Coordinates of C-alpha atoms in Angstrom, one line a residue:
Chain P
M3 CA -183.5 7.7 87.4
E4 CA -181.2 6.1 90.0
D5 CA -183.2 7.4 92.9
G6 CA -186.6 6.7 91.3
N7 CA -185.5 3.2 90.4
M8 CA -184.4 2.6 94.0
D9 CA -187.7 3.8 95.4
L10 CA -189.6 1.6 93.0
Q11 CA -187.5 -1.4 94.1
S12 CA -187.6 -0.9 97.8
S13 CA -191.3 -0.6 97.7
F14 CA -191.7 -3.5 95.3
Y15 CA -193.0 -6.0 97.8
H16 CA -193.8 -3.8 100.8
D17 CA -196.7 -1.8 99.3
G18 CA -198.3 -4.9 97.9
G19 CA -198.5 -3.4 94.4
G20 CA -195.6 -5.5 93.1
R21 CA -197.0 -8.6 94.8
R22 CA -200.3 -8.1 93.1
G23 CA -198.7 -7.3 89.8
I24 CA -197.1 -10.8 89.9
L25 CA -200.5 -12.4 89.9
G26 CA -201.4 -10.3 86.9
W27 CA -198.3 -11.4 85.0
L28 CA -198.9 -15.1 85.8
L29 CA -202.5 -15.0 84.8
S30 CA -201.6 -13.3 81.5
F31 CA -199.1 -16.1 80.7
F32 CA -201.9 -18.5 81.6
S33 CA -204.2 -16.8 79.1
V34 CA -201.7 -17.1 76.3
G35 CA -201.3 -20.8 77.1
V36 CA -205.0 -21.2 77.1
M37 CA -205.3 -19.7 73.7
M38 CA -202.7 -22.0 72.3
G39 CA -204.5 -24.9 73.9
L40 CA -207.7 -23.8 72.2
L41 CA -205.8 -23.7 68.8
I42 CA -204.5 -27.2 69.4
R43 CA -208.1 -28.4 70.0
L44 CA -209.3 -26.5 67.0
N45 CA -206.8 -28.3 64.8
L46 CA -208.0 -31.6 66.1
L47 CA -211.6 -30.7 65.3
S48 CA -210.6 -30.8 61.6
P49 CA -206.9 -31.7 61.1
G50 CA -205.2 -29.6 58.5
R51 CA -207.9 -27.1 57.9
F52 CA -206.6 -24.4 60.3
M53 CA -202.8 -25.1 60.5
G54 CA -200.0 -27.3 59.2
A55 CA -198.3 -30.2 61.1
Q56 CA -195.2 -28.1 61.9
R57 CA -197.3 -25.3 63.3
Y58 CA -199.2 -27.8 65.4
N59 CA -195.9 -29.2 66.9
E60 CA -194.8 -25.7 67.8
L61 CA -198.1 -24.9 69.4
F62 CA -198.2 -27.9 71.8
T63 CA -194.5 -27.4 72.6
I64 CA -195.0 -23.7 73.5
H65 CA -198.3 -24.5 75.3
G66 CA -196.4 -26.9 77.5
I67 CA -193.5 -24.6 78.2
I68 CA -195.7 -21.7 79.1
M69 CA -198.2 -23.6 81.2
I70 CA -195.6 -25.6 83.1
F71 CA -192.6 -23.3 83.5
L72 CA -194.3 -19.9 83.4
F73 CA -197.6 -20.6 85.1
I74 CA -198.1 -23.7 87.3
I75 CA -194.7 -24.1 88.8
P76 CA -194.4 -20.4 89.9
G77 CA -198.2 -20.0 90.3
L78 CA -199.0 -20.7 93.9
P79 CA -195.5 -20.1 95.5
V80 CA -194.7 -16.9 93.7
A81 CA -198.1 -15.3 93.3
F82 CA -199.7 -16.4 96.6
G83 CA -196.8 -17.6 98.7
N84 CA -195.0 -14.3 98.5
F85 CA -198.1 -12.5 99.6
F86 CA -199.4 -14.9 102.3
L87 CA -196.5 -16.9 103.6
P88 CA -195.1 -14.0 105.7
I89 CA -198.6 -13.0 106.9
M90 CA -199.6 -16.5 107.8
I91 CA -196.5 -17.0 110.0
G92 CA -196.7 -13.5 111.5
A93 CA -193.7 -11.9 109.7
R94 CA -193.4 -8.6 107.9
D95 CA -191.7 -10.0 104.9
V96 CA -189.8 -13.1 103.7
A97 CA -186.3 -13.7 105.0
F98 CA -184.5 -12.2 101.9
P99 CA -186.7 -9.5 100.4
R100 CA -184.1 -8.4 97.9
L101 CA -183.3 -11.9 96.8
N102 CA -187.1 -12.3 96.3
R103 CA -187.1 -9.3 94.0
L104 CA -184.1 -10.7 92.2
S105 CA -185.8 -14.0 91.7
W106 CA -188.8 -12.2 90.2
W107 CA -186.5 -10.3 87.7
I108 CA -184.8 -13.6 86.9
Y109 CA -188.3 -15.0 86.2
L110 CA -189.1 -12.2 83.8
T111 CA -185.8 -12.6 82.1
G112 CA -186.4 -16.3 81.6
A113 CA -189.9 -15.5 80.2
T114 CA -188.4 -12.9 77.8
I115 CA -185.8 -15.4 76.5
V116 CA -188.6 -18.0 76.0
A117 CA -190.5 -15.3 74.1
F118 CA -187.4 -14.6 71.9
A119 CA -187.2 -18.4 71.2
I120 CA -190.8 -18.2 69.9
F121 CA -190.7 -14.9 67.9
L122 CA -187.1 -14.6 66.8
H123 CA -186.4 -15.5 63.2
G124 CA -186.1 -19.2 62.6
T125 CA -188.4 -22.0 63.8
P126 CA -190.0 -21.9 67.2
P127 CA -189.2 -25.0 69.3
D128 CA -191.2 -28.1 68.3
T129 CA -189.7 -30.8 70.5
G130 CA -192.4 -30.9 73.1
W131 CA -191.8 -29.3 76.5
T132 CA -189.5 -32.2 77.5
F133 CA -186.8 -31.4 75.0
Y134 CA -186.0 -35.1 74.5
A135 CA -182.5 -35.8 73.0
P136 CA -181.3 -36.5 70.4
Y137 CA -184.1 -34.7 68.5
S138 CA -183.6 -31.5 70.5
I139 CA -179.8 -31.6 69.7
R140 CA -180.3 -32.0 66.0
V141 CA -183.4 -30.1 65.0
K142 CA -183.0 -26.7 63.4
A143 CA -185.3 -24.8 65.6
N144 CA -184.6 -22.2 68.4
I145 CA -184.1 -24.9 70.9
A146 CA -181.0 -23.4 72.6
L147 CA -182.8 -20.2 73.4
A148 CA -185.9 -21.9 74.7
V149 CA -183.8 -24.2 76.8
L150 CA -181.8 -21.3 78.1
G151 CA -185.1 -19.6 79.1
V152 CA -186.2 -22.6 81.0
F153 CA -182.7 -22.8 82.6
V154 CA -183.0 -19.2 83.8
L155 CA -186.6 -19.8 85.1
G156 CA -185.2 -22.8 87.1
F157 CA -182.9 -20.5 89.0
S158 CA -185.8 -18.2 89.8
S159 CA -187.6 -21.2 91.2
I160 CA -184.6 -22.4 93.3
L161 CA -184.2 -18.9 94.9
T162 CA -187.9 -18.8 95.7
G163 CA -187.7 -22.2 97.4
L164 CA -184.5 -21.2 99.3
N165 CA -186.1 -18.0 100.5
F166 CA -189.3 -19.7 101.7
V167 CA -187.5 -22.5 103.6
T168 CA -185.3 -19.9 105.3
T169 CA -188.3 -17.7 106.0
I170 CA -190.2 -20.6 107.7
H171 CA -187.1 -21.6 109.8
R172 CA -186.3 -18.0 110.9
M173 CA -189.2 -15.7 110.7
R174 CA -192.1 -17.3 112.6
A175 CA -193.8 -15.0 115.1
P176 CA -193.4 -15.7 118.8
G177 CA -195.5 -18.7 119.7
M178 CA -195.9 -19.8 116.0
T179 CA -194.5 -23.2 116.6
W180 CA -194.0 -25.6 113.7
F181 CA -197.2 -27.4 114.4
K182 CA -199.3 -24.3 114.7
M183 CA -198.3 -23.2 111.2
P184 CA -201.1 -23.0 108.6
L185 CA -201.0 -25.9 106.2
F186 CA -200.4 -23.7 103.2
A187 CA -197.1 -22.7 104.9
W188 CA -196.3 -26.3 105.5
T189 CA -196.8 -27.3 101.9
L190 CA -194.7 -24.3 100.8
Y191 CA -192.0 -25.6 103.1
A192 CA -192.1 -29.1 101.5
T193 CA -192.2 -27.4 98.0
G194 CA -189.2 -25.2 98.8
W195 CA -187.1 -28.3 99.6
V196 CA -188.2 -30.0 96.3
Q197 CA -187.4 -26.8 94.4
M198 CA -183.9 -26.7 95.9
L199 CA -183.1 -30.4 95.5
A200 CA -184.6 -31.1 92.1
T201 CA -184.3 -28.0 90.0
P202 CA -180.4 -27.9 89.8
V203 CA -180.4 -31.3 88.2
L204 CA -182.7 -30.1 85.4
A205 CA -180.5 -27.0 85.0
I206 CA -177.3 -28.8 84.4
T207 CA -179.1 -31.3 82.1
L208 CA -180.4 -28.4 80.0
V209 CA -176.9 -26.9 79.9
F210 CA -175.7 -30.0 78.2
I211 CA -178.5 -29.8 75.6
I212 CA -177.2 -26.3 74.8
L213 CA -173.6 -27.5 74.8
G214 CA -174.7 -30.4 72.6
R215 CA -176.0 -27.9 70.1
I216 CA -173.3 -25.2 70.1
A217 CA -170.2 -27.1 71.1
G218 CA -170.9 -30.6 69.8
I219 CA -170.7 -32.3 73.3
G220 CA -172.3 -35.6 72.6
F221 CA -173.4 -36.7 76.1
F222 CA -176.9 -37.3 74.8
D223 CA -176.2 -37.9 71.2
P224 CA -175.9 -41.6 70.2
T225 CA -173.9 -40.8 67.1
K226 CA -171.1 -39.6 69.3
G227 CA -171.4 -42.4 71.9
G228 CA -173.8 -40.5 74.0
D229 CA -177.0 -41.8 75.7
P230 CA -180.4 -40.3 75.1
I231 CA -181.9 -42.5 77.8
L232 CA -179.5 -40.8 80.3
Y233 CA -181.1 -37.5 79.3
E234 CA -184.6 -38.9 80.0
H235 CA -183.4 -40.1 83.5
L236 CA -181.9 -36.7 84.4
F237 CA -184.8 -34.8 83.0
W238 CA -187.4 -36.8 84.9
T239 CA -185.3 -36.8 88.1
Y240 CA -186.3 -33.1 88.1
S241 CA -189.5 -33.1 86.2
H242 CA -191.3 -35.7 88.3
P243 CA -190.6 -33.9 91.6
A244 CA -191.7 -30.8 89.7
V245 CA -195.1 -32.3 89.5
Y246 CA -195.1 -32.1 93.3
I247 CA -193.8 -28.5 93.1
M248 CA -197.1 -27.9 91.3
I249 CA -199.4 -30.0 93.4
L250 CA -198.1 -29.6 97.0
P251 CA -199.0 -25.9 97.4
A252 CA -202.3 -26.7 95.7
M253 CA -203.0 -29.2 98.4
G254 CA -202.0 -26.5 100.9
V255 CA -204.6 -24.1 99.5
I256 CA -207.3 -26.8 99.6
S257 CA -206.3 -27.5 103.2
E258 CA -206.8 -23.9 104.1
I259 CA -210.2 -23.5 102.3
I260 CA -212.0 -26.7 103.2
P261 CA -211.9 -26.1 107.0
V262 CA -213.0 -22.5 106.6
F263 CA -216.0 -23.3 104.5
A264 CA -216.9 -26.5 106.4
R265 CA -216.8 -24.4 109.6
K266 CA -214.6 -27.0 111.3
R267 CA -211.0 -27.5 112.1
I268 CA -209.0 -29.5 109.7
Y269 CA -209.3 -33.2 110.5
G270 CA -205.9 -34.8 111.3
Y271 CA -203.6 -31.7 111.0
H272 CA -200.5 -33.7 111.8
A273 CA -201.4 -36.4 109.2
V274 CA -201.8 -33.7 106.6
V275 CA -198.4 -32.2 107.4
F276 CA -196.6 -35.5 107.4
S277 CA -198.3 -36.7 104.2
A278 CA -197.1 -33.5 102.5
L279 CA -193.5 -34.2 103.6
G280 CA -194.0 -37.9 102.6
I281 CA -195.1 -36.9 99.1
A282 CA -192.1 -34.6 98.7
I283 CA -189.7 -37.4 99.8
V284 CA -191.2 -40.4 98.0
G285 CA -191.9 -38.2 94.9
Y286 CA -188.2 -38.0 94.5
F287 CA -187.8 -41.7 93.6
V288 CA -190.5 -42.4 91.1
W289 CA -189.2 -40.6 88.0
G290 CA -188.6 -44.0 86.2
H291 CA -192.3 -44.4 85.6
H292 CA -192.1 -41.9 82.8
M293 CA -189.7 -44.3 81.0
F294 CA -191.2 -47.7 81.3
V295 CA -191.0 -48.2 77.6
S296 CA -187.8 -46.3 77.0
G297 CA -185.5 -49.2 77.8
M298 CA -185.0 -50.1 81.4
S299 CA -184.4 -53.4 83.2
N300 CA -187.4 -55.3 84.5
T301 CA -186.0 -55.0 88.0
A302 CA -185.9 -51.2 87.7
R303 CA -189.4 -51.1 86.3
V304 CA -190.9 -53.1 89.1
I305 CA -189.2 -51.0 91.7
F306 CA -190.2 -47.7 90.1
S307 CA -193.8 -49.0 89.7
F308 CA -193.9 -50.0 93.3
I309 CA -192.6 -46.7 94.6
T310 CA -195.1 -44.9 92.3
F311 CA -197.9 -46.8 94.1
L312 CA -196.4 -45.7 97.4
V313 CA -197.0 -42.0 96.6
A314 CA -200.7 -42.9 96.5
I315 CA -200.7 -43.5 100.3
P316 CA -199.9 -40.0 101.5
T317 CA -202.1 -38.6 98.8
G318 CA -204.9 -40.9 100.0
V319 CA -204.3 -39.7 103.5
K320 CA -204.8 -36.2 102.4
I321 CA -208.0 -36.9 100.5
F322 CA -209.3 -38.8 103.6
N323 CA -208.5 -35.9 105.9
W324 CA -210.3 -33.4 103.6
L325 CA -213.3 -35.7 103.5
G326 CA -213.1 -36.1 107.3
T327 CA -213.1 -32.3 107.6
L328 CA -216.2 -32.1 105.4
Y329 CA -218.0 -34.8 107.4
K330 CA -220.7 -33.3 109.6
G331 CA -219.3 -29.9 108.8
S332 CA -221.6 -27.0 108.2
I333 CA -220.7 -26.6 104.5
V334 CA -221.0 -23.2 102.9
A335 CA -220.9 -23.6 99.1
D336 CA -219.3 -20.2 98.2
S337 CA -217.1 -20.0 95.1
P338 CA -213.7 -20.8 96.8
M339 CA -215.3 -23.9 98.3
L340 CA -216.8 -24.9 94.9
Y341 CA -213.4 -24.8 93.4
A342 CA -211.9 -26.7 96.3
L343 CA -214.5 -29.4 96.0
S344 CA -213.9 -29.7 92.3
F345 CA -210.3 -30.0 93.1
L346 CA -211.1 -33.1 95.2
F347 CA -213.1 -34.6 92.4
L348 CA -210.8 -33.8 89.5
F349 CA -207.6 -34.5 91.4
S350 CA -208.9 -37.9 92.6
I351 CA -209.6 -38.9 88.9
G352 CA -206.1 -37.6 88.0
G353 CA -204.5 -39.5 90.8
L354 CA -206.3 -42.8 90.3
T355 CA -205.7 -42.8 86.6
G356 CA -202.1 -42.2 87.4
L357 CA -202.1 -45.5 89.3
I358 CA -203.5 -47.3 86.3
Q359 CA -200.7 -46.1 84.0
G360 CA -198.2 -46.6 86.8
A361 CA -198.8 -50.3 86.7
L362 CA -196.4 -52.0 84.2
A363 CA -198.9 -53.9 82.0
P364 CA -201.4 -51.1 81.4
N365 CA -198.5 -48.7 80.8
L366 CA -197.5 -50.6 77.7
Q367 CA -200.9 -49.9 76.3
L368 CA -201.3 -46.4 77.6
H369 CA -197.8 -44.8 77.2
G370 CA -197.7 -42.1 74.6
T371 CA -201.5 -42.0 74.1
Y372 CA -204.2 -39.4 74.8
W373 CA -204.8 -41.3 78.1
I374 CA -201.7 -39.7 79.4
V375 CA -202.7 -36.2 78.2
G376 CA -206.1 -36.7 80.0
H377 CA -204.3 -37.8 83.1
F378 CA -201.9 -35.0 83.4
H379 CA -204.5 -32.4 82.6
Y380 CA -206.7 -33.8 85.4
V381 CA -203.7 -33.6 87.8
M382 CA -202.2 -30.3 86.7
F383 CA -205.2 -28.3 85.6
G384 CA -207.9 -30.1 87.6
G385 CA -205.5 -30.2 90.5
G386 CA -203.0 -27.4 90.3
G387 CA -205.1 -25.1 88.1
F388 CA -208.3 -25.4 90.1
A389 CA -206.4 -24.9 93.3
I390 CA -205.0 -21.7 91.9
F391 CA -208.5 -20.6 91.1
A392 CA -209.7 -21.6 94.5
G393 CA -207.0 -19.6 96.1
L394 CA -207.7 -16.7 93.7
H395 CA -211.3 -16.6 94.8
Y396 CA -210.4 -17.2 98.5
W397 CA -207.7 -14.5 98.7
F398 CA -208.9 -12.1 96.1
P399 CA -210.8 -9.9 98.7
K400 CA -207.7 -9.9 100.9
M401 CA -205.2 -9.0 98.1
F402 CA -207.3 -6.4 96.4
G403 CA -209.7 -5.2 99.1
K404 CA -212.7 -5.8 96.8
M405 CA -215.5 -8.3 96.8
Y406 CA -216.5 -9.9 93.5
S407 CA -220.0 -11.0 92.4
E408 CA -220.6 -14.4 93.9
R409 CA -223.3 -15.1 91.4
L410 CA -221.0 -14.6 88.4
A411 CA -218.2 -16.5 90.2
K412 CA -220.5 -19.5 90.6
L413 CA -221.6 -19.3 86.9
G414 CA -218.0 -19.1 85.8
W415 CA -217.1 -22.1 88.0
F416 CA -220.0 -24.1 86.7
L417 CA -219.1 -23.6 83.1
L418 CA -215.4 -24.2 83.8
F419 CA -216.1 -27.4 85.7
I420 CA -218.5 -28.8 83.0
G421 CA -216.2 -27.6 80.2
F422 CA -213.2 -29.2 81.8
N423 CA -214.7 -32.6 82.0
V424 CA -216.2 -32.5 78.5
L425 CA -212.7 -31.4 77.3
Y426 CA -210.5 -33.9 79.1
F427 CA -212.6 -37.0 79.9
P428 CA -212.9 -38.1 76.3
M429 CA -209.1 -38.2 76.1
F430 CA -209.1 -41.2 78.5
I431 CA -211.3 -43.1 76.1
L432 CA -209.5 -41.9 73.0
G433 CA -206.2 -42.9 74.6
Y434 CA -207.4 -46.2 75.8
E435 CA -208.5 -47.0 72.2
G436 CA -205.1 -46.1 71.0
M437 CA -205.0 -42.5 69.8
P438 CA -201.4 -41.4 70.1
R439 CA -200.6 -38.0 71.7
R440 CA -198.7 -35.2 69.9
Y441 CA -200.1 -36.4 66.5
F442 CA -201.4 -33.8 64.2
D443 CA -203.9 -36.1 62.6
Y444 CA -205.9 -39.2 63.4
P445 CA -208.0 -42.0 61.8
P446 CA -211.7 -41.3 61.3
R447 CA -212.8 -43.6 64.2
F448 CA -211.4 -41.0 66.7
H449 CA -213.4 -38.2 65.2
T450 CA -216.4 -38.2 67.6
G451 CA -214.3 -38.1 70.7
N452 CA -212.2 -35.2 69.4
V453 CA -215.3 -33.2 68.4
I454 CA -216.7 -33.6 72.0
S455 CA -213.3 -32.6 73.5
T456 CA -213.0 -29.5 71.3
V457 CA -216.6 -28.4 72.2
G458 CA -215.6 -28.9 75.8
S459 CA -212.6 -26.5 75.3
W460 CA -215.1 -23.8 74.1
I461 CA -217.3 -24.3 77.2
L462 CA -214.2 -24.1 79.4
A463 CA -213.0 -20.9 77.6
V464 CA -216.4 -19.2 78.2
G465 CA -216.1 -20.2 81.9
L466 CA -212.6 -18.7 82.1
I467 CA -213.8 -15.5 80.5
I468 CA -216.7 -15.1 82.9
M469 CA -214.4 -15.9 85.9
F470 CA -211.7 -13.4 84.9
G471 CA -214.2 -10.8 83.7
N472 CA -215.9 -11.0 87.1
L473 CA -212.7 -10.5 89.0
I474 CA -211.5 -7.7 86.8
R475 CA -214.9 -6.0 87.0
S476 CA -214.8 -6.2 90.8
L477 CA -211.5 -4.3 90.9
F478 CA -213.4 -1.3 89.6
R479 CA -216.9 -1.8 90.8
G480 CA -216.6 -4.3 93.7
E481 CA -217.7 -3.5 97.2
K482 CA -215.0 -2.9 99.8
A483 CA -213.9 -6.2 101.3
P484 CA -214.0 -6.6 105.1
S485 CA -210.9 -8.0 106.8
D486 CA -212.4 -11.4 107.1
P487 CA -215.2 -12.1 104.6
W488 CA -215.2 -15.9 104.9
G489 CA -214.7 -16.5 108.7
G490 CA -211.0 -17.6 108.2
R491 CA -209.0 -18.3 111.3
T492 CA -205.4 -17.8 110.0
L493 CA -203.4 -14.6 110.5
E494 CA -204.0 -13.1 107.1
W495 CA -207.7 -12.5 108.1
T496 CA -206.7 -10.5 111.2
V497 CA -205.1 -7.7 109.1
P498 CA -207.1 -5.2 106.9
S499 CA -207.8 -5.9 103.2
P500 CA -205.5 -5.2 101.5
P501 CA -202.8 -5.7 104.1
P502 CA -200.8 -2.6 105.1
S503 CA -197.1 -2.2 104.2
E504 CA -195.1 -4.7 106.2
N505 CA -198.3 -6.6 107.1
F506 CA -198.5 -6.0 110.8
G507 CA -198.3 -2.9 113.1
E508 CA -197.2 -5.1 115.9
I509 CA -195.8 -8.6 115.3
P510 CA -198.6 -10.9 116.7
V511 CA -197.9 -13.4 119.5
I512 CA -199.6 -16.7 119.0
G513 CA -201.2 -18.2 122.1
D514 CA -202.4 -21.8 122.8
G515 CA -205.9 -21.3 121.6
E516 CA -205.4 -21.3 117.8
Chain K
M5 CA -175.0 4.2 94.0
K6 CA -173.9 5.7 97.3
T7 CA -177.3 7.2 98.0
G8 CA -178.9 3.8 97.2
I9 CA -176.7 2.1 99.9
E10 CA -177.5 4.8 102.4
E11 CA -181.2 4.5 101.7
E12 CA -181.0 0.8 102.1
S13 CA -179.2 0.9 105.4
A14 CA -181.7 3.5 106.6
M15 CA -184.5 1.1 105.6
E16 CA -182.7 -1.8 107.3
D17 CA -182.3 0.3 110.5
K18 CA -186.1 0.9 110.7
R19 CA -186.7 -2.9 110.8
E20 CA -185.7 -5.4 113.4
E21 CA -182.1 -6.4 113.9
R22 CA -180.5 -8.2 111.0
D23 CA -180.7 -12.0 111.1
Y24 CA -177.2 -13.3 110.4
G25 CA -178.3 -16.8 111.4
G26 CA -180.9 -16.6 108.7
A27 CA -178.3 -15.4 106.2
K28 CA -176.2 -18.5 107.0
Y29 CA -179.2 -20.8 106.4
G30 CA -179.7 -19.1 103.0
M31 CA -176.0 -19.5 102.1
W32 CA -175.9 -23.2 103.1
F33 CA -179.1 -23.9 101.2
F34 CA -177.5 -22.2 98.2
L35 CA -174.4 -24.2 98.4
L36 CA -176.6 -27.4 98.6
T37 CA -178.2 -26.5 95.3
E38 CA -174.8 -25.8 93.8
I39 CA -173.6 -29.3 94.8
L40 CA -176.6 -30.8 93.1
F41 CA -176.1 -28.6 90.0
F42 CA -172.4 -29.5 89.6
G43 CA -173.1 -33.0 90.9
G44 CA -175.2 -33.6 87.9
M45 CA -172.4 -32.5 85.7
F46 CA -169.8 -34.7 87.4
L47 CA -172.2 -37.6 87.2
L48 CA -172.5 -37.2 83.4
Y49 CA -168.7 -36.7 83.1
S50 CA -167.9 -39.8 85.1
V51 CA -170.4 -42.0 83.3
F52 CA -168.8 -41.1 80.0
R53 CA -165.3 -41.2 81.3
Y54 CA -166.0 -44.7 82.5
R55 CA -167.4 -45.7 79.1
F56 CA -164.7 -44.1 77.0
P57 CA -161.4 -44.0 79.0
D58 CA -159.2 -44.1 75.9
Q59 CA -160.9 -41.2 74.1
F60 CA -160.8 -39.1 77.3
H61 CA -157.1 -39.7 77.6
A62 CA -156.6 -38.8 74.0
G63 CA -158.6 -35.7 74.4
A64 CA -156.7 -34.6 77.5
S65 CA -153.4 -35.0 75.7
E66 CA -154.4 -32.2 73.3
E67 CA -154.8 -29.7 76.2
N68 CA -152.4 -26.8 76.4
L69 CA -150.5 -27.5 79.6
V70 CA -149.1 -23.9 80.1
L71 CA -152.5 -22.1 79.8
G72 CA -154.2 -24.7 81.9
S73 CA -151.7 -24.4 84.7
I74 CA -151.8 -20.6 84.7
N75 CA -155.6 -20.8 84.9
T76 CA -155.4 -23.2 87.9
V77 CA -153.1 -20.8 89.7
L78 CA -155.4 -17.9 88.9
L79 CA -158.5 -19.7 90.1
L80 CA -156.9 -20.6 93.4
T81 CA -155.3 -17.2 93.9
S82 CA -158.6 -15.3 93.2
S83 CA -160.2 -17.5 95.9
L84 CA -157.4 -16.5 98.3
F85 CA -157.9 -12.8 97.5
M86 CA -161.6 -13.2 98.3
A87 CA -161.0 -15.0 101.5
A88 CA -158.5 -12.3 102.5
A89 CA -161.0 -9.6 101.6
I90 CA -163.5 -11.0 104.1
T91 CA -160.9 -11.2 106.8
A92 CA -159.9 -7.6 106.0
V93 CA -163.6 -6.5 106.5
K94 CA -163.8 -8.4 109.8
R95 CA -160.7 -6.5 111.0
G96 CA -162.3 -3.2 109.9
N97 CA -159.9 -2.5 107.1
N98 CA -162.4 -1.7 104.4
K99 CA -159.9 -0.1 102.0
L100 CA -157.7 -3.2 101.9
S101 CA -160.8 -5.3 101.4
V102 CA -161.9 -3.3 98.4
I103 CA -158.4 -3.7 96.8
L104 CA -158.5 -7.4 97.4
Q105 CA -162.0 -7.8 96.0
A106 CA -160.9 -5.8 92.9
L107 CA -158.0 -8.2 92.6
T108 CA -160.5 -11.1 92.7
V109 CA -162.4 -9.6 89.9
V110 CA -159.3 -8.9 87.8
S111 CA -158.1 -12.5 88.2
G112 CA -161.5 -13.7 87.2
V113 CA -161.4 -11.6 84.0
I114 CA -157.9 -12.8 83.1
F115 CA -159.1 -16.4 83.7
L116 CA -162.0 -15.9 81.2
I117 CA -159.6 -14.4 78.7
I118 CA -157.2 -17.3 78.9
K119 CA -160.2 -19.7 78.8
G120 CA -161.4 -18.0 75.6
T121 CA -158.0 -18.3 74.0
E122 CA -157.8 -22.0 74.9
L123 CA -161.2 -22.7 73.4
S124 CA -160.5 -20.7 70.2
I125 CA -157.1 -22.5 69.7
S126 CA -158.8 -25.9 70.1
D127 CA -161.8 -25.1 67.8
F128 CA -164.1 -26.0 70.7
I129 CA -167.0 -23.8 69.4
T130 CA -168.0 -25.1 66.1

């Protein structure tokens, strides 16, 4: 047992099996989250017919917790970063392989605790994924467990960030200077810093939710002189940077894919690097825009709104550079590129609607409505999610050594893209017209929009089934993948598919050419 | 356990030399995250201490002075044991280091026992 266990662990990352297993886990959690999302939409098709109000509240809460903490935040760094960061910078492994393993087990522990919070006797959490006080302190649901799970997941995230930052500082191959690093590595670097600097603040805030429940510490409880607004501040101090934990690696993936499929070098490499760092830094100071209507001085609101607009600048730089890369490129519309291009489209809508609600006057109208739900799904799913799918199709042949059916991949993408827009675009209109989010029911005038949106969710689900079905099928029936199916220029395409244990026979030396 | 360590060191030998500089990076980064973690707590504490100074004083006067003092001593001494254990390893005296580390663990456990007693006396957990 002891020996067998040890063997399993020491080969956990080296043979690639563990690294691929992680991807399977994350996508499984994603599938669970999707099913809950479908149920949420099903209720809104005909409120009350399929579930009660309490069940609805539990569903959107758990949907949020799973999608954010179990899927998007760890998605790109843990599933793809672990695999490709070392290869891309010419290293055999990350700086702390055992710490990496530990952070994975911590992640699974956190996921298990969250599962307990859902299934253990008592009520599943129904506070929304934000756990706003004082409701989260008073309500009789399994909040303490759910919060503990998120707390544990946070430490997994911190350790991953720490590991990646150290890896990039210490493990680059000879000649791999900072400004020769692939852009995915750069965005993981920026993300690693955000993970280290923001997550601990969330962790301690969650501790005080737990202590508020079991020990009666009233820091966030107004009946004991506490301050719920303070909770919102501390929560968003983490959770806004967390948006950049989700989106920065996504931008990195897109920056890898677009040059390869446009057959050009990335336009303005340095600008893309510095805009990533800029987003990471400025993103730290915008959290107040989540709280414009919570009670805040006008001065603070103006400042937070202004800094929010500043984030648009480095983001715009990136979009401009991607378009510049596409300009006069020889564009090959293979499935990874289709996902990358839809990222550009969807993320731009998500980003620009973010500016509308980041302005003070429209925010009064839009706060707490379906507009917000539409916006963050365009950013997190249309941005983060589509980038994960882009990376999945781009790197799948490398990770598994098998090619998938391009025809089915395109069909899946098409349905996913159409379904996505039919599902989420009506939310902007519904929200603008005043339909509040998180409500179980709505007045009849919102019915049409909700029907369209729910039909969209079914189209999207079919697209997802085709996409996953295609990939799973190719594991068994796919042709063997060559080492470089797309014509990529980064180091991962120089090693066989799948990469051998410890990635390289000889550590590569990077010359001046590329 | 022993075989595990041997296996690991064999594995380590096969690879390049160990990167102590990298380990230091990792440690400092970890300490940075700890500062932010506890920084958040002290921020909360100071906000409320500033808002309710009298209540905090009243609360502090109910503390058990003896148990609190013993715990402070234990906390500092266990740190001292740990620091000494590291010095012992540096000087090649592994046996002494193991003893000192064991003492660190023991003082940690006693600390927790006293803390538990304190909390149960004061009805902290409701």
